[in-house]
PDB file of C-alpha atoms and ligand atoms in Angstrom:
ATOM      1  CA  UNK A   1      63.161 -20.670 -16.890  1.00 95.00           C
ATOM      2  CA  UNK A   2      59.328 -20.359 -17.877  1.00 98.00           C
ATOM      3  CA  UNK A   3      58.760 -18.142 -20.248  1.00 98.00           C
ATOM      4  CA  UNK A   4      55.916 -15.162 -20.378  1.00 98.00           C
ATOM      5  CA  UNK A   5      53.922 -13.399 -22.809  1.00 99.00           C
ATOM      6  CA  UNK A   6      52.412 -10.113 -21.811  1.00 99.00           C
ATOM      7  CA  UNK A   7      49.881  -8.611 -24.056  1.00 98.00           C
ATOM      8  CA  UNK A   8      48.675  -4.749 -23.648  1.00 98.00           C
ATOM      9  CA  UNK A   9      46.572  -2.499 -25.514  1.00 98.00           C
ATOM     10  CA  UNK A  10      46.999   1.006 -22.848  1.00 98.00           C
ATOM     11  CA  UNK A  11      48.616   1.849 -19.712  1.00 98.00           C
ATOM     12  CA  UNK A  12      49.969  -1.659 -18.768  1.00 98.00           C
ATOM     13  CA  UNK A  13      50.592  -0.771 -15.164  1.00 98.00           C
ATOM     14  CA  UNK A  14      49.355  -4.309 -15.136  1.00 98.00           C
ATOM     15  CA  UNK A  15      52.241  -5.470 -17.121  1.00 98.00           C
ATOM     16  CA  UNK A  16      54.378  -3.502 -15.157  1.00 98.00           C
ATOM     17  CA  UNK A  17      53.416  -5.123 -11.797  1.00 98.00           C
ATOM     18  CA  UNK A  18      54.084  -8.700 -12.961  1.00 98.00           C
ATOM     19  CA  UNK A  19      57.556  -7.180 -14.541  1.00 98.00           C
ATOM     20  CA  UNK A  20      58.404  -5.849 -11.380  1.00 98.00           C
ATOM     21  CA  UNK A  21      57.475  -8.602  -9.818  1.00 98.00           C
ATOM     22  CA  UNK A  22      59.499 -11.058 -11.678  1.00 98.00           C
ATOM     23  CA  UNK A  23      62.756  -9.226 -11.196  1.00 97.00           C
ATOM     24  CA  UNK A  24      62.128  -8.025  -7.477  1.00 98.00           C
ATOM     25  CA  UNK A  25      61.172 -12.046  -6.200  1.00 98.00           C
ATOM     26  CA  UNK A  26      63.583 -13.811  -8.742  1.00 97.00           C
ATOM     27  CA  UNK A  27      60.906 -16.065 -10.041  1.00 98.00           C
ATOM     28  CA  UNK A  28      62.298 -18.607 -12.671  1.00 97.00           C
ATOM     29  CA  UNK A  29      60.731 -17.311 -15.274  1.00 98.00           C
ATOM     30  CA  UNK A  30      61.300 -14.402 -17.686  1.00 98.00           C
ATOM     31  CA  UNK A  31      59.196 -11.454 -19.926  1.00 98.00           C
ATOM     32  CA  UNK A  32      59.949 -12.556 -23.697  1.00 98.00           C
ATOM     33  CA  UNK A  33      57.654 -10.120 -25.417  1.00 98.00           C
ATOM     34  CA  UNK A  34      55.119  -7.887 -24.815  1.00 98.00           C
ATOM     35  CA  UNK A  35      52.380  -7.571 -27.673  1.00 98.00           C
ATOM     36  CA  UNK A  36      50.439  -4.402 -27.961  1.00 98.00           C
ATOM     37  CA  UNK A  37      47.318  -4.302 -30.639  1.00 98.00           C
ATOM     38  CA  UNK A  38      48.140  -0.612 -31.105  1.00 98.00           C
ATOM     39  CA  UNK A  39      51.188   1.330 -31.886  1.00 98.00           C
ATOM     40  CA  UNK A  40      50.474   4.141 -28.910  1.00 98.00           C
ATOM     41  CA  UNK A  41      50.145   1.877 -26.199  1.00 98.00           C
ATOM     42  CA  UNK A  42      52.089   3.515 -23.355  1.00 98.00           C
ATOM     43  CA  UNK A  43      52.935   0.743 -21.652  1.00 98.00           C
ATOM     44  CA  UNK A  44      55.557  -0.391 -24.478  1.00 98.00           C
ATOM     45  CA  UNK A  45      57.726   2.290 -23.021  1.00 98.00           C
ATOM     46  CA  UNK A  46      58.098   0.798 -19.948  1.00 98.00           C
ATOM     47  CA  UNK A  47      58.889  -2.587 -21.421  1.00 98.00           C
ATOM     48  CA  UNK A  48      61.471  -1.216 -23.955  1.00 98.00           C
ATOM     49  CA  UNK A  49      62.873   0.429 -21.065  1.00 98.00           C
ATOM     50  CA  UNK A  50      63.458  -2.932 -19.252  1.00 98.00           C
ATOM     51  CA  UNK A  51      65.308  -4.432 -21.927  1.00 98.00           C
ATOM     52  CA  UNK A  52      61.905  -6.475 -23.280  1.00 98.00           C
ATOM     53  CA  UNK A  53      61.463  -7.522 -27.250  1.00 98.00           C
ATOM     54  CA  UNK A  54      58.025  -5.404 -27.730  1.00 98.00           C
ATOM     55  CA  UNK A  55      56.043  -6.168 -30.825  1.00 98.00           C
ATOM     56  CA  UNK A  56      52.827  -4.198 -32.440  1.00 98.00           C
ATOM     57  CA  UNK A  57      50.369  -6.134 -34.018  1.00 98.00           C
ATOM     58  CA  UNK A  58      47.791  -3.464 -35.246  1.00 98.00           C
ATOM     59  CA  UNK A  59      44.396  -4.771 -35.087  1.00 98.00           C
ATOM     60  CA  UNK A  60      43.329  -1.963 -37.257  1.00 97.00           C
ATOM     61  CA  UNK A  61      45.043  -3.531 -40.562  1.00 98.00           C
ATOM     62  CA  UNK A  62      43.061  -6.988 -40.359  1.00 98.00           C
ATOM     63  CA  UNK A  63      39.662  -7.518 -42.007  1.00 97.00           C
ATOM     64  CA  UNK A  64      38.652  -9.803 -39.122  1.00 97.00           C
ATOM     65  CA  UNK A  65      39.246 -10.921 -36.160  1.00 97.00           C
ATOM     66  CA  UNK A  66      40.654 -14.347 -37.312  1.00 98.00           C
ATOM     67  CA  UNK A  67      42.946 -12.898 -39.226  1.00 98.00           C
ATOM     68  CA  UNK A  68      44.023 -10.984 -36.954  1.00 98.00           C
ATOM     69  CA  UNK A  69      43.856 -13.362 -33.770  1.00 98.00           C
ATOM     70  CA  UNK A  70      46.163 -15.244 -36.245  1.00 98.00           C
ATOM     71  CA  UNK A  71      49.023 -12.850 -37.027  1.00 98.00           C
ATOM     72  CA  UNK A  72      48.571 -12.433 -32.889  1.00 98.00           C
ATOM     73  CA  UNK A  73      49.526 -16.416 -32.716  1.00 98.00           C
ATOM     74  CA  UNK A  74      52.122 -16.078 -34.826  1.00 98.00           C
ATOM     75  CA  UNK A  75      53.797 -13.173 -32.942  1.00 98.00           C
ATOM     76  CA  UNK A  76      52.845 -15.213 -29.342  1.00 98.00           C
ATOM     77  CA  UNK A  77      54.200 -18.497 -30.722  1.00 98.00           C
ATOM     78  CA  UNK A  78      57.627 -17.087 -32.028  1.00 98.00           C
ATOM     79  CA  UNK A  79      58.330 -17.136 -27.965  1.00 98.00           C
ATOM     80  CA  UNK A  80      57.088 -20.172 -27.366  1.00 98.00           C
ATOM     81  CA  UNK A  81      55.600 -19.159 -23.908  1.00 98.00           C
ATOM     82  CA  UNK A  82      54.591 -20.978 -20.938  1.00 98.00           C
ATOM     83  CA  UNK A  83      52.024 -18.810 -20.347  1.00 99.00           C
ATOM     84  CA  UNK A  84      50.088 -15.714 -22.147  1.00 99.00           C
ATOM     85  CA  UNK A  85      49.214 -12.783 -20.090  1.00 99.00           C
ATOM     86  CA  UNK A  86      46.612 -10.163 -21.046  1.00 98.00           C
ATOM     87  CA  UNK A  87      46.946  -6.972 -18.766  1.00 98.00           C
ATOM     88  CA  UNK A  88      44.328  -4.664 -20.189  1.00 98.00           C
ATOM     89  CA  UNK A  89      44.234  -6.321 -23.504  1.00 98.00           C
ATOM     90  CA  UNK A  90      40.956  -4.921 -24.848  1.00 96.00           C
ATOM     91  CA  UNK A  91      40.329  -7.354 -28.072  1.00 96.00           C
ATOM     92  CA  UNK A  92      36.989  -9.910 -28.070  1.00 95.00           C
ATOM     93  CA  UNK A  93      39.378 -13.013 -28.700  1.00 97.00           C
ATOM     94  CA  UNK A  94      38.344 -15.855 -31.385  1.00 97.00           C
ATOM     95  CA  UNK A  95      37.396 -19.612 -29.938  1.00 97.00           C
ATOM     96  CA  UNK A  96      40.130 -21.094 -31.841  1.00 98.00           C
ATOM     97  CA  UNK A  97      42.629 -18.476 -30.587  1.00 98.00           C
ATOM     98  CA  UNK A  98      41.609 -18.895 -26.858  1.00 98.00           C
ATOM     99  CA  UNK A  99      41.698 -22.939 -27.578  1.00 98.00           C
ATOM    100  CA  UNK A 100      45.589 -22.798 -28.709  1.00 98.00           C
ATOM    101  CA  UNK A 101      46.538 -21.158 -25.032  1.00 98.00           C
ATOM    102  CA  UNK A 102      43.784 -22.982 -22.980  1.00 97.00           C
ATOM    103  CA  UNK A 103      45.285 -23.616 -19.667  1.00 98.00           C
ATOM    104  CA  UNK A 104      47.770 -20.976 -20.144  1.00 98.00           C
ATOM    105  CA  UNK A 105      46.399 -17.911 -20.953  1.00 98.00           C
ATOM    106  CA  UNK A 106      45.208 -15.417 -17.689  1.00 98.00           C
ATOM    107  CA  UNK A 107      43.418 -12.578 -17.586  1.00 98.00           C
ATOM    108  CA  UNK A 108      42.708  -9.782 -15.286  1.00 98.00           C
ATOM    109  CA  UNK A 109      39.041  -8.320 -14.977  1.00 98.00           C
ATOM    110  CA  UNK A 110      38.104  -5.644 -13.267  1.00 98.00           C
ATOM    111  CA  UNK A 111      35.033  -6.635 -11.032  1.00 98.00           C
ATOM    112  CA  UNK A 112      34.390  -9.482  -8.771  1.00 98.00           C
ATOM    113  CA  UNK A 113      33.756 -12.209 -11.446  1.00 98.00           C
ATOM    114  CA  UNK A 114      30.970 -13.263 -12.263  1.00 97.00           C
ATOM    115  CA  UNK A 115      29.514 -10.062 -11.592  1.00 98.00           C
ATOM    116  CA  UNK A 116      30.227  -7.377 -14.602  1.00 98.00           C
ATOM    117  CA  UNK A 117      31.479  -8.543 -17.298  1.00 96.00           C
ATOM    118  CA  UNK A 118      32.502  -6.529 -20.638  1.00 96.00           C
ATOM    119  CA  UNK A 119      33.466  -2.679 -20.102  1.00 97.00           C
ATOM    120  CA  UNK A 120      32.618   0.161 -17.541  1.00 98.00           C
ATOM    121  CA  UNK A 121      32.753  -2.555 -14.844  1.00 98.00           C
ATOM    122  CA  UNK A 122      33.103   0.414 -12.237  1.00 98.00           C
ATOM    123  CA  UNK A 123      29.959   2.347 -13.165  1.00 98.00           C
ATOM    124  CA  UNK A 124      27.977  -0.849 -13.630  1.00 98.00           C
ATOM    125  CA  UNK A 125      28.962  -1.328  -9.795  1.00 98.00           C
ATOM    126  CA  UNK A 126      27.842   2.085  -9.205  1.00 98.00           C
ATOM    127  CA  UNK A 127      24.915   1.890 -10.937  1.00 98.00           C
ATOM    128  CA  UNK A 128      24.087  -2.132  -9.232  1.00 98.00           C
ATOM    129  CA  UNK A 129      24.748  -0.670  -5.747  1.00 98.00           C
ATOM    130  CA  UNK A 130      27.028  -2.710  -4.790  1.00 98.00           C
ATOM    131  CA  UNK A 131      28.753  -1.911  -1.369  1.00 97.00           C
ATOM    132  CA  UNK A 132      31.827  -4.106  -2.393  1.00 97.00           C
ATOM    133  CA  UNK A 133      33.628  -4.437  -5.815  1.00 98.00           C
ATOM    134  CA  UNK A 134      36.591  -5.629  -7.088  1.00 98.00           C
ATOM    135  CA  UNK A 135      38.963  -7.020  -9.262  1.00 98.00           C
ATOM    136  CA  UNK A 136      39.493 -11.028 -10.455  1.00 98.00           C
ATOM    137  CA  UNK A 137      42.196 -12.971 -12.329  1.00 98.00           C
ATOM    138  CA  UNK A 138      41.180 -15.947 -14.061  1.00 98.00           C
ATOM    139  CA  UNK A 139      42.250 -18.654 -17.233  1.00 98.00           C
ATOM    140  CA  UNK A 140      40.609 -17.404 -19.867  1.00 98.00           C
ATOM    141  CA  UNK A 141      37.887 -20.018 -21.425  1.00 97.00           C
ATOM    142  CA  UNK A 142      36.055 -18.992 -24.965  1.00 95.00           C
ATOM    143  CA  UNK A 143      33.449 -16.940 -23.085  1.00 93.00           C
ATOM    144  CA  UNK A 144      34.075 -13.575 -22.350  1.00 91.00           C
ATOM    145  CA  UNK A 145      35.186 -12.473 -19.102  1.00 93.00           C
ATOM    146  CA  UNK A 146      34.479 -16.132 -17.836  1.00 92.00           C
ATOM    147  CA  UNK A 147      36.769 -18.952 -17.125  1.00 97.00           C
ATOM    148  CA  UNK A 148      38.421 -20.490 -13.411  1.00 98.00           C
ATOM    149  CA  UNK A 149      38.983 -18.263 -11.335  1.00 98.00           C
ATOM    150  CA  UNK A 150      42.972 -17.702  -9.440  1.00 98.00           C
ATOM    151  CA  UNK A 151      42.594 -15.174  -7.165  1.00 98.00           C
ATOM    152  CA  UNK A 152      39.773 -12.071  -6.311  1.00 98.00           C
ATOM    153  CA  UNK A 153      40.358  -8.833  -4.225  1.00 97.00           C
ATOM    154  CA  UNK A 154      37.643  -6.670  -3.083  1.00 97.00           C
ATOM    155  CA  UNK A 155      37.371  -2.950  -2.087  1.00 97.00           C
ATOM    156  CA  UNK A 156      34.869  -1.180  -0.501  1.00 95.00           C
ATOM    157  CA  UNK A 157      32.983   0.725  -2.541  1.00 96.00           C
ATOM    158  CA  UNK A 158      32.830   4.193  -0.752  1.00 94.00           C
ATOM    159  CA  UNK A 159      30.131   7.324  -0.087  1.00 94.00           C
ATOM    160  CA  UNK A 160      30.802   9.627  -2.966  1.00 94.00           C
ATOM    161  CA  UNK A 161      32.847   7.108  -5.127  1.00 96.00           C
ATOM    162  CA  UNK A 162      32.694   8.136  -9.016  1.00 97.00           C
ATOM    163  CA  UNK A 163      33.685   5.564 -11.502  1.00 98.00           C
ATOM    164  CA  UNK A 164      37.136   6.809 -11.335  1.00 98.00           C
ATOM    165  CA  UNK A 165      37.897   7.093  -7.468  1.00 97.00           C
ATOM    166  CA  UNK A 166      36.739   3.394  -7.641  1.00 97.00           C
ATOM    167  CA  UNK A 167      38.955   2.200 -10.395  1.00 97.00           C
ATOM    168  CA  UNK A 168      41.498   3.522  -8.754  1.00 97.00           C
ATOM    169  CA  UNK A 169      40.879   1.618  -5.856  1.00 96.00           C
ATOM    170  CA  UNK A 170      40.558  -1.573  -7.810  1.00 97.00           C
ATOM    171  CA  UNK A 171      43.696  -1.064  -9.815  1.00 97.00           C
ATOM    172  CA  UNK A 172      45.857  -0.921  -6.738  1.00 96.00           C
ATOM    173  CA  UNK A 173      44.475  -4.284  -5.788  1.00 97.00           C
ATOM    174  CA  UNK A 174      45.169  -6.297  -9.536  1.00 98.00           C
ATOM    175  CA  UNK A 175      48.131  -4.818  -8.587  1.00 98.00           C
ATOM    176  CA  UNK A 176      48.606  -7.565  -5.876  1.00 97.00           C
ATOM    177  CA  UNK A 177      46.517 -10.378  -7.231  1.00 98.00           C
ATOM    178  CA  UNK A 178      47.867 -10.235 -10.362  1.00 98.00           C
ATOM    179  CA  UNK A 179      51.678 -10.746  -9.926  1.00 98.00           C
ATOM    180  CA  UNK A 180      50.609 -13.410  -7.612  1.00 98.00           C
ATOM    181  CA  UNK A 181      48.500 -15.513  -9.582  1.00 98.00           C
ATOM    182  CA  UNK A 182      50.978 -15.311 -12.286  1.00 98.00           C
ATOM    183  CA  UNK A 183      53.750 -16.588  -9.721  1.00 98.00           C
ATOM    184  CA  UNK A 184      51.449 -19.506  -8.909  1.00 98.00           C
ATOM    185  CA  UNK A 185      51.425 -20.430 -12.503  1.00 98.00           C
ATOM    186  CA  UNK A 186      55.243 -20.432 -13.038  1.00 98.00           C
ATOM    187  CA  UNK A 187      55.362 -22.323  -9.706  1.00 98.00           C
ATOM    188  CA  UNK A 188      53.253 -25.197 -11.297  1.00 98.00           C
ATOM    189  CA  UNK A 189      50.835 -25.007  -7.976  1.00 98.00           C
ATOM    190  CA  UNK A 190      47.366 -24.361 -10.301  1.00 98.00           C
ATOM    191  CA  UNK A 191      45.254 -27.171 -11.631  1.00 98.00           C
ATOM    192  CA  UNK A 192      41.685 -26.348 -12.836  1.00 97.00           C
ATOM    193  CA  UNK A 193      38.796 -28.495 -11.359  1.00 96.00           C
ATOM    194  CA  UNK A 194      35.971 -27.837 -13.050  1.00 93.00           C
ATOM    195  CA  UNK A 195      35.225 -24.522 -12.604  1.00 94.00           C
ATOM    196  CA  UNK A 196      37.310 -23.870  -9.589  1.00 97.00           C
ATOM    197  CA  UNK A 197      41.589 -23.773  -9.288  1.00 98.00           C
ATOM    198  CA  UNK A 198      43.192 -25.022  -6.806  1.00 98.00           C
ATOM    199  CA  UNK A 199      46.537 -23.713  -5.806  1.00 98.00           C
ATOM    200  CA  UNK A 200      48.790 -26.773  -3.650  1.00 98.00           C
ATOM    201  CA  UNK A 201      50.319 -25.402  -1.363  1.00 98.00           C
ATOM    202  CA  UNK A 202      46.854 -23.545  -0.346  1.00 97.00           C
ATOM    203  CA  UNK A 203      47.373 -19.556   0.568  1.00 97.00           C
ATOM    204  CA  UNK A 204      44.484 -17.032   0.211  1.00 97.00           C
ATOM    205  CA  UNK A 205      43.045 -17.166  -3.081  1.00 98.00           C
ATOM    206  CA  UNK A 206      41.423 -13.643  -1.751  1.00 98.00           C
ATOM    207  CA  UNK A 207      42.288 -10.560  -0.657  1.00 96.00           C
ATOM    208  CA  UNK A 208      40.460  -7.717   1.073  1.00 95.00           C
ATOM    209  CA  UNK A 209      42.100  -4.144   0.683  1.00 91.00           C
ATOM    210  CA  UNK A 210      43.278  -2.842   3.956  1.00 78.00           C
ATOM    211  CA  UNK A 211      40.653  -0.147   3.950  1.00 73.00           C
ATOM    212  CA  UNK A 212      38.788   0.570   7.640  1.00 64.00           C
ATOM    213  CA  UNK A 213      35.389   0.349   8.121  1.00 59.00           C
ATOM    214  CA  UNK A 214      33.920   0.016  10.916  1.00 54.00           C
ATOM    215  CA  UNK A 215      36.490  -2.068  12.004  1.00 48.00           C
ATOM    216  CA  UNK A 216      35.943  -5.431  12.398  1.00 47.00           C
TER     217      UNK A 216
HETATM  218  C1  GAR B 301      42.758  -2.816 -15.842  1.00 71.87           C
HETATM  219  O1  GAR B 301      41.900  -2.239 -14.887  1.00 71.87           O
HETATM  220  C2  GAR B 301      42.249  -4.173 -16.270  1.00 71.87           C
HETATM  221  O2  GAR B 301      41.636  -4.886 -15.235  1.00 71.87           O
HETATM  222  C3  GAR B 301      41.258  -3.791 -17.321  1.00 71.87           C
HETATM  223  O3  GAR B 301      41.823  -2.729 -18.016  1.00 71.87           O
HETATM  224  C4  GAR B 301      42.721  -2.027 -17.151  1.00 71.87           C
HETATM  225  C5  GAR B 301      44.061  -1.980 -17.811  1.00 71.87           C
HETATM  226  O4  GAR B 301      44.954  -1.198 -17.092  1.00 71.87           O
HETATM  227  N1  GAR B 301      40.957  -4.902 -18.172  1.00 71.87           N
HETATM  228  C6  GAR B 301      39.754  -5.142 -18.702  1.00 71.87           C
HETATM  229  O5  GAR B 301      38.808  -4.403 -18.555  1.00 71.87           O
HETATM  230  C7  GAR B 301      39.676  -6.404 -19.522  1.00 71.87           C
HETATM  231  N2  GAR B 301      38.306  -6.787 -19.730  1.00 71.87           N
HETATM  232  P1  GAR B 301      46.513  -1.334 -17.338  1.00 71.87           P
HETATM  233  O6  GAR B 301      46.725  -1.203 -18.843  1.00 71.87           O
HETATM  234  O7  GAR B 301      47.107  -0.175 -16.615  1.00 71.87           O
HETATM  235  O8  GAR B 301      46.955  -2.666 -16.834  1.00 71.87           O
END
């Protein structure tokens, strides 16, 4: 059994979806802890809930973020996971913190990679004029919101979107990528080349939400 480390800071419908995921496809793997930086995260409800150890490691009551990114390690490395997932885990990480998980640790992003890093990815596609956006899940390397990239799904964006109608729209596609890549992982069928992963056996690395156009 591999074993996973979820960490949240909000919602974690993220979380939720590789949970769910887990349990629904039997992967061999299993959710040791999830880590929240802050006490009200809602999605520690969920994961109490389903029987998971859930552990708060305030941000707020470290002087920096190396101590803090430390007391994080500490909490990770009392699981001894496989792999470290952040689902909406909204904390600039240190080098040395990202180093320790390198090759293990995945992120989610919301926007096609590298287009948008940082925050308010929707309305910076709003405001670029994009016509398609996105959502991508990737290792996570020292720089932020960079690093290989597993798998990227792209909506339309749509006449009369608003930052929220498109997040929405994103969200449901992490949804899908994200369980996925992380089932990859525990299946041992990533290796990083460079800049690019490679998934043996190959399947779509993409995926387009099932949204008519024009039809094509
Ligand atoms: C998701 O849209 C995720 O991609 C984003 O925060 C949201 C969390 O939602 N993450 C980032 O912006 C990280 N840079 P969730 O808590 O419901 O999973």
């Amino acid at each position: 059994m591999k074993k996973i480390v979820i960490l949240i800071s909000g919602r974690g419908s993220n979380m939720e979806a590789v949970v769910r995921a887990c349990a629904r496809e039997g992967w061999p793997a299993r959710v040791q802890a999830v880590i929240a930086n802050r006490p009200d995260a809602a999605g520690l409800g969920f994961a109490q809930a389903n029987g998971i150890e859930t552990i708060v490691v305030d941000h707020r009551q470290f002087e920096s973020r190396a101590s803090f990114d430390t007391a994080l390690a500490r909490e990770i490395d009392r699981s001894a996971p496989d792999l470290v997932v952040l689902a909406g885990f909204m904390r600039v990480l240190t080098d040395a913190f990202v180093e320790r998980y390198a090759g293990r640790m995945l992120n989610v992003h919301p926007s096609l990679l590298p287009c948008f890093a940082g925050l308010r990815t929707h309305q910076q596609a709003l405001d670029a004029g994009v016509r398609v956006h996105g959502a991508s899940v990737h290792f996570v390397t020292p720089t932020l919101d960079h690093g290989p990239i597993v798998a990227q799904g792209a909506v339309p964006v749509l006449a009369g979107d608003d930052a929220a109608a498109l997040a929405a729209r994103v969200l449901a596609v992490e949804h899908v990528i994200y369980p996925r890549a992380v089932r990859w992982f525990i299946e041992g069928r990533l290796s990083i080349e460079g800049e690019r992963v490679a998934l043996t056996p190959s399947e779509p690395q993409w995926l387009f939400a099932d949204i008519a156009g024009e039809g094509v």
